[in-house]
């Protein structure tokens, strides 16, 4: 299984790119795919047109209830049952989807993060999925600290702004600080003016990241958002769809 995480400053296009890559993998019938919205500011479900997504945070509440009600069962048995149910509920055409959701209480995602860890462990162990796509928060730390799983590909989405490119540097620094196990870093320049692309490419190269190319500004993305449509409704010749096709050709 390949684990692909999408990172970058808020608003740079992580969710959009995650959804576009999913669309392309589904179209190419690349096998079993699990997509996880790991950003507490959940948006992926609506971009994919998933009405009531399966939430790990809801699963946690059920887990706690069942632990109290059925003390004879081990935690791992309960977890296993709930997780299997969650994946069945999260089945969509061509892929499965889970949302991490917010942890209960103020600002603590620990319990949900531990569940995410179990998701990783389980999905890696049972080899059911060929791809795990994760729409993440800005940085790699919350994934790295909580999982021992290796992320094969960390795709960092950036614009040409200094503040967004500084995020690239920070991601690299933090990743080494928390000993994140990331095989390859990729950089995608989103909505950059062509004359500003070279700065993105240079920064990527300096940091030892692989520059994948540019995702152009695509008016159809605003159109589908306005119409309440999904990324699967984008026309095949849409600029962003075409760009992602090229990324995947280069990546494989
Ligand atoms: N290449 C693009 N062309 C047009 N609109 C885009 C593009 N990339 C992102 N957007 C829009 O910008 C907004 C923020 O993108 P999003 O993917 O949600 O960012 P993030 O997940 O990094 O916070 C969304 O409304 C999205 O539709
Ligand atoms: Mg997002």
CSV table of C-alpha atoms and ligand atoms in Angstrom, one decimal:
chain,number,residue,atom,x,y,z
A,1,UNK,CA,0.0,0.0,0.0
A,2,UNK,CA,1.1,3.5,-0.8
A,3,UNK,CA,0.4,6.2,1.8
A,4,UNK,CA,0.2,9.6,0.4
A,5,UNK,CA,-0.3,12.6,2.6
A,6,UNK,CA,-1.2,16.1,1.4
A,7,UNK,CA,0.3,19.0,3.4
A,8,UNK,CA,0.7,22.8,3.2
A,9,UNK,CA,-0.5,26.0,4.6
A,10,UNK,CA,-4.3,26.5,5.0
A,11,UNK,CA,-6.1,27.5,1.8
A,12,UNK,CA,-3.3,26.5,-0.5
A,13,UNK,CA,-5.3,23.6,-2.1
A,14,UNK,CA,-4.6,20.4,-0.1
A,15,UNK,CA,-8.2,19.3,-0.1
A,16,UNK,CA,-8.6,20.2,-3.8
A,17,UNK,CA,-5.5,18.2,-4.8
A,18,UNK,CA,-6.5,15.3,-2.6
A,19,UNK,CA,-9.9,15.1,-4.3
A,20,UNK,CA,-8.4,15.5,-7.8
A,21,UNK,CA,-5.8,12.8,-7.2
A,22,UNK,CA,-8.6,10.5,-5.8
A,23,UNK,CA,-10.7,11.2,-8.9
A,24,UNK,CA,-7.8,10.2,-11.1
A,25,UNK,CA,-6.9,7.1,-9.2
A,26,UNK,CA,-10.6,6.0,-9.3
A,27,UNK,CA,-10.7,6.7,-13.0
A,28,UNK,CA,-7.6,4.7,-13.6
A,29,UNK,CA,-8.9,1.8,-11.4
A,30,UNK,CA,-5.8,1.8,-9.4
A,31,UNK,CA,-7.2,-0.7,-6.9
A,32,UNK,CA,-8.7,-0.3,-3.4
A,33,UNK,CA,-8.5,3.3,-2.1
A,34,UNK,CA,-9.1,4.7,1.4
A,35,UNK,CA,-9.2,8.5,1.7
A,36,UNK,CA,-9.0,10.1,5.1
A,37,UNK,CA,-9.8,13.7,6.0
A,38,UNK,CA,-7.3,14.2,8.7
A,39,UNK,CA,-7.7,18.0,8.8
A,40,UNK,CA,-10.0,19.1,11.8
A,41,UNK,CA,-11.2,21.8,9.4
A,42,UNK,CA,-13.1,19.1,7.5
A,43,UNK,CA,-13.9,20.0,3.9
A,44,UNK,CA,-13.1,17.0,1.9
A,45,UNK,CA,-16.5,15.3,2.2
A,46,UNK,CA,-18.3,18.1,0.5
A,47,UNK,CA,-15.8,18.4,-2.3
A,48,UNK,CA,-16.3,14.7,-2.9
A,49,UNK,CA,-20.1,14.9,-2.4
A,50,UNK,CA,-20.2,12.6,0.6
A,51,UNK,CA,-23.2,13.6,2.6
A,52,UNK,CA,-22.8,11.9,5.9
A,53,UNK,CA,-19.2,10.8,6.2
A,54,UNK,CA,-18.0,8.2,8.6
A,55,UNK,CA,-16.2,9.9,11.5
A,56,UNK,CA,-13.5,8.4,13.7
A,57,UNK,CA,-14.5,10.8,16.4
A,58,UNK,CA,-18.1,9.3,16.4
A,59,UNK,CA,-16.5,5.9,16.5
A,60,UNK,CA,-14.6,6.9,19.6
A,61,UNK,CA,-17.8,7.8,21.4
A,62,UNK,CA,-19.4,4.5,20.5
A,63,UNK,CA,-16.2,2.7,21.6
A,64,UNK,CA,-16.4,4.3,25.0
A,65,UNK,CA,-20.0,3.4,25.4
A,66,UNK,CA,-19.4,-0.2,24.5
A,67,UNK,CA,-16.5,-0.5,26.8
A,68,UNK,CA,-18.7,0.5,29.6
A,69,UNK,CA,-21.6,-1.8,28.5
A,70,UNK,CA,-19.6,-4.8,27.6
A,71,UNK,CA,-16.7,-5.2,30.1
A,72,UNK,CA,-16.2,-8.8,29.0
A,73,UNK,CA,-15.0,-7.7,25.5
A,74,UNK,CA,-11.5,-6.5,25.0
A,75,UNK,CA,-10.9,-3.0,23.7
A,76,UNK,CA,-9.3,-4.4,20.6
A,77,UNK,CA,-12.4,-6.6,19.8
A,78,UNK,CA,-14.7,-3.6,20.1
A,79,UNK,CA,-12.4,-1.5,18.1
A,80,UNK,CA,-12.2,-4.1,15.3
A,81,UNK,CA,-16.0,-4.4,15.1
A,82,UNK,CA,-16.6,-0.7,15.0
A,83,UNK,CA,-13.8,-0.1,12.5
A,84,UNK,CA,-15.2,-2.7,10.2
A,85,UNK,CA,-18.6,-1.2,10.4
A,86,UNK,CA,-17.2,2.3,9.8
A,87,UNK,CA,-15.5,1.2,6.7
A,88,UNK,CA,-18.7,-0.4,5.4
A,89,UNK,CA,-20.5,2.9,6.1
A,90,UNK,CA,-17.7,4.8,4.4
A,91,UNK,CA,-17.9,2.9,1.1
A,92,UNK,CA,-18.5,5.0,-1.9
A,93,UNK,CA,-18.2,4.4,-5.6
A,94,UNK,CA,-14.6,3.4,-6.2
A,95,UNK,CA,-13.2,4.4,-2.8
A,96,UNK,CA,-13.8,4.3,0.9
A,97,UNK,CA,-13.7,7.5,3.0
A,98,UNK,CA,-13.2,8.3,6.7
A,99,UNK,CA,-13.2,11.7,8.5
A,100,UNK,CA,-11.0,12.0,11.6
A,101,UNK,CA,-13.3,14.6,13.1
A,102,UNK,CA,-12.7,16.7,16.1
A,103,UNK,CA,-11.7,15.1,19.4
A,104,UNK,CA,-14.0,15.7,22.3
A,105,UNK,CA,-13.1,18.4,24.7
A,106,UNK,CA,-11.2,21.5,23.9
A,107,UNK,CA,-8.4,21.2,21.5
A,108,UNK,CA,-7.5,17.6,22.3
A,109,UNK,CA,-7.2,15.3,19.4
A,110,UNK,CA,-5.3,12.7,21.2
A,111,UNK,CA,-8.0,10.0,21.3
A,112,UNK,CA,-8.9,10.5,17.7
A,113,UNK,CA,-5.2,10.5,16.8
A,114,UNK,CA,-4.7,7.2,18.5
A,115,UNK,CA,-7.7,5.9,16.5
A,116,UNK,CA,-6.0,7.2,13.4
A,117,UNK,CA,-2.9,5.3,14.4
A,118,UNK,CA,-5.0,2.1,14.7
A,119,UNK,CA,-6.5,2.8,11.2
A,120,UNK,CA,-3.0,3.0,9.9
A,121,UNK,CA,-1.8,-0.1,11.7
A,122,UNK,CA,-4.9,-2.0,10.5
A,123,UNK,CA,-4.9,-0.9,7.0
A,124,UNK,CA,-1.2,-1.6,6.6
A,125,UNK,CA,-1.5,-5.0,8.2
A,126,UNK,CA,-4.4,-6.4,6.3
A,127,UNK,CA,-3.2,-5.2,2.9
A,128,UNK,CA,-6.7,-4.6,1.8
A,129,UNK,CA,-6.0,-1.1,0.4
A,130,UNK,CA,-3.6,-0.2,-2.4
A,131,UNK,CA,-3.7,3.5,-1.6
A,132,UNK,CA,-4.3,5.5,1.5
A,133,UNK,CA,-4.7,9.2,0.8
A,134,UNK,CA,-4.7,11.7,3.6
A,135,UNK,CA,-5.8,15.3,3.5
A,136,UNK,CA,-3.8,16.6,6.4
A,137,UNK,CA,-3.3,19.8,8.4
A,138,UNK,CA,-0.5,22.2,7.5
A,139,UNK,CA,2.4,20.3,9.1
A,140,UNK,CA,3.5,16.7,9.3
A,141,UNK,CA,3.8,16.7,13.1
A,142,UNK,CA,0.4,15.4,14.1
A,143,UNK,CA,0.7,12.5,11.7
A,144,UNK,CA,4.3,11.8,12.6
A,145,UNK,CA,4.0,12.0,16.3
A,146,UNK,CA,1.1,9.7,16.4
A,147,UNK,CA,2.0,7.1,13.9
A,148,UNK,CA,4.9,4.9,13.4
A,149,UNK,CA,3.7,4.3,9.8
A,150,UNK,CA,5.9,5.4,7.0
A,151,UNK,CA,4.4,7.9,4.7
A,152,UNK,CA,5.6,7.1,1.2
A,153,UNK,CA,4.8,10.4,-0.3
A,154,UNK,CA,4.3,13.7,1.4
A,155,UNK,CA,2.8,16.1,-1.2
A,156,UNK,CA,3.2,19.7,-0.1
A,157,UNK,CA,0.9,22.2,-1.8
A,158,UNK,CA,2.1,25.7,-2.0
A,159,UNK,CA,1.6,29.0,-3.7
A,160,UNK,CA,4.5,31.3,-4.5
A,161,UNK,CA,4.1,33.5,-1.4
A,162,UNK,CA,7.0,33.8,1.0
A,163,UNK,CA,4.8,32.7,3.8
A,164,UNK,CA,3.7,29.5,2.0
A,165,UNK,CA,7.2,28.7,0.9
A,166,UNK,CA,8.4,29.2,4.5
A,167,UNK,CA,6.0,26.4,5.4
A,168,UNK,CA,8.0,24.1,3.2
A,169,UNK,CA,11.1,24.8,5.2
A,170,UNK,CA,9.2,24.4,8.5
A,171,UNK,CA,7.8,21.1,7.4
A,172,UNK,CA,11.2,19.8,6.6
A,173,UNK,CA,12.6,21.0,10.0
A,174,UNK,CA,9.8,19.6,12.0
A,175,UNK,CA,9.8,16.3,10.1
A,176,UNK,CA,13.4,15.8,11.2
A,177,UNK,CA,12.7,17.0,14.7
A,178,UNK,CA,9.9,14.4,15.2
A,179,UNK,CA,11.7,11.8,13.1
A,180,UNK,CA,8.9,11.5,10.7
A,181,UNK,CA,9.2,8.5,8.4
A,182,UNK,CA,8.6,10.1,5.1
A,183,UNK,CA,10.1,8.5,2.0
A,184,UNK,CA,9.7,11.2,-0.6
A,185,UNK,CA,8.6,14.8,-0.5
A,186,UNK,CA,6.9,16.3,-3.5
A,187,UNK,CA,5.9,19.9,-4.1
A,188,UNK,CA,3.0,21.1,-6.2
A,189,UNK,CA,2.7,24.8,-7.0
A,190,UNK,CA,-1.0,25.8,-7.0
A,191,UNK,CA,-2.5,28.9,-8.6
A,192,UNK,CA,0.9,30.5,-9.2
A,193,UNK,CA,1.5,33.2,-11.8
A,194,UNK,CA,3.9,31.6,-14.4
A,195,UNK,CA,6.6,34.2,-13.7
A,196,UNK,CA,6.6,33.2,-10.0
A,197,UNK,CA,6.9,29.4,-10.6
A,198,UNK,CA,10.7,29.4,-10.6
A,199,UNK,CA,10.8,30.5,-7.0
A,200,UNK,CA,8.7,27.5,-6.0
A,201,UNK,CA,10.9,25.2,-8.0
A,202,UNK,CA,14.1,26.6,-6.6
A,203,UNK,CA,12.8,26.3,-3.0
A,204,UNK,CA,11.8,22.7,-3.6
A,205,UNK,CA,15.1,21.8,-5.1
A,206,UNK,CA,17.1,23.5,-2.3
A,207,UNK,CA,15.2,21.5,0.3
A,208,UNK,CA,15.6,18.3,-1.6
A,209,UNK,CA,11.9,18.0,-2.5
A,210,UNK,CA,10.8,16.7,-5.9
A,211,UNK,CA,8.9,19.4,-7.8
A,212,UNK,CA,5.9,17.9,-9.5
A,213,UNK,CA,4.7,20.9,-11.4
A,214,UNK,CA,2.0,23.5,-11.4
A,215,UNK,CA,-1.7,23.1,-10.8
A,216,UNK,CA,-3.3,26.0,-12.7
A,217,UNK,CA,-6.1,28.2,-11.5
A,218,UNK,CA,-9.2,26.3,-12.8
A,219,UNK,CA,-12.4,28.3,-13.1
A,220,UNK,CA,-14.4,25.0,-13.1
A,221,UNK,CA,-13.4,24.5,-9.5
A,222,UNK,CA,-15.3,27.7,-8.5
A,223,UNK,CA,-18.1,26.6,-10.7
A,224,UNK,CA,-18.6,23.2,-9.1
A,225,UNK,CA,-18.3,24.8,-5.6
A,226,UNK,CA,-21.0,27.4,-6.6
A,227,UNK,CA,-23.3,24.7,-8.1
A,228,UNK,CA,-22.8,22.4,-5.1
A,229,UNK,CA,-21.3,19.8,-7.5
A,230,UNK,CA,-18.3,17.6,-6.8
A,231,UNK,CA,-14.9,17.0,-8.2
A,232,UNK,CA,-16.3,14.0,-10.1
A,233,UNK,CA,-18.4,16.4,-12.1
A,234,UNK,CA,-15.4,18.3,-13.5
A,235,UNK,CA,-15.0,17.9,-17.3
A,236,UNK,CA,-12.2,15.7,-18.4
A,237,UNK,CA,-10.5,18.7,-20.2
A,238,UNK,CA,-10.6,20.9,-17.1
A,239,UNK,CA,-7.2,22.4,-16.6
A,240,UNK,CA,-6.8,21.1,-13.0
A,241,UNK,CA,-7.8,17.6,-14.1
A,242,UNK,CA,-5.3,17.6,-16.9
A,243,UNK,CA,-2.6,18.8,-14.6
A,244,UNK,CA,-3.2,16.0,-12.1
A,245,UNK,CA,-3.1,13.5,-14.9
A,246,UNK,CA,0.4,14.7,-15.8
A,247,UNK,CA,1.5,14.6,-12.1
A,248,UNK,CA,0.4,11.0,-11.9
A,249,UNK,CA,2.1,10.1,-15.1
A,250,UNK,CA,5.3,11.6,-13.9
A,251,UNK,CA,5.0,10.1,-10.4
A,252,UNK,CA,4.7,6.5,-11.5
B,1,LIG,N1,-6.2,25.4,-8.8
B,1,LIG,C1,-7.3,25.9,-8.4
B,1,LIG,N2,-8.1,26.6,-9.2
B,1,LIG,C2,-9.2,27.2,-8.7
B,1,LIG,N3,-9.6,27.2,-7.4
B,1,LIG,C3,-8.8,26.5,-6.5
B,1,LIG,C4,-7.6,25.9,-6.9
B,1,LIG,N4,-7.1,25.3,-5.9
B,1,LIG,C5,-7.8,25.6,-4.8
B,1,LIG,N5,-8.9,26.3,-5.2
B,1,LIG,C6,-10.0,26.8,-4.3
B,1,LIG,O1,-9.3,27.5,-3.2
B,1,LIG,C7,-10.0,27.2,-2.0
B,1,LIG,C8,-9.1,26.6,-1.0
B,1,LIG,O2,-8.6,25.4,-1.5
B,1,LIG,P1,-8.6,24.1,-0.5
B,1,LIG,O3,-8.2,22.9,-1.4
B,1,LIG,O4,-9.8,24.0,0.3
B,1,LIG,O5,-7.4,24.5,0.4
B,1,LIG,P2,-6.8,23.7,1.8
B,1,LIG,O6,-7.4,22.4,1.8
B,1,LIG,O7,-5.3,23.7,1.6
B,1,LIG,O8,-7.2,24.6,2.9
B,1,LIG,C9,-11.2,26.3,-2.4
B,1,LIG,O9,-12.3,27.1,-2.5
B,1,LIG,C10,-10.8,25.7,-3.7
B,1,LIG,O10,-11.9,25.4,-4.5
B,2,LIG,MG1,-8.5,21.5,3.3
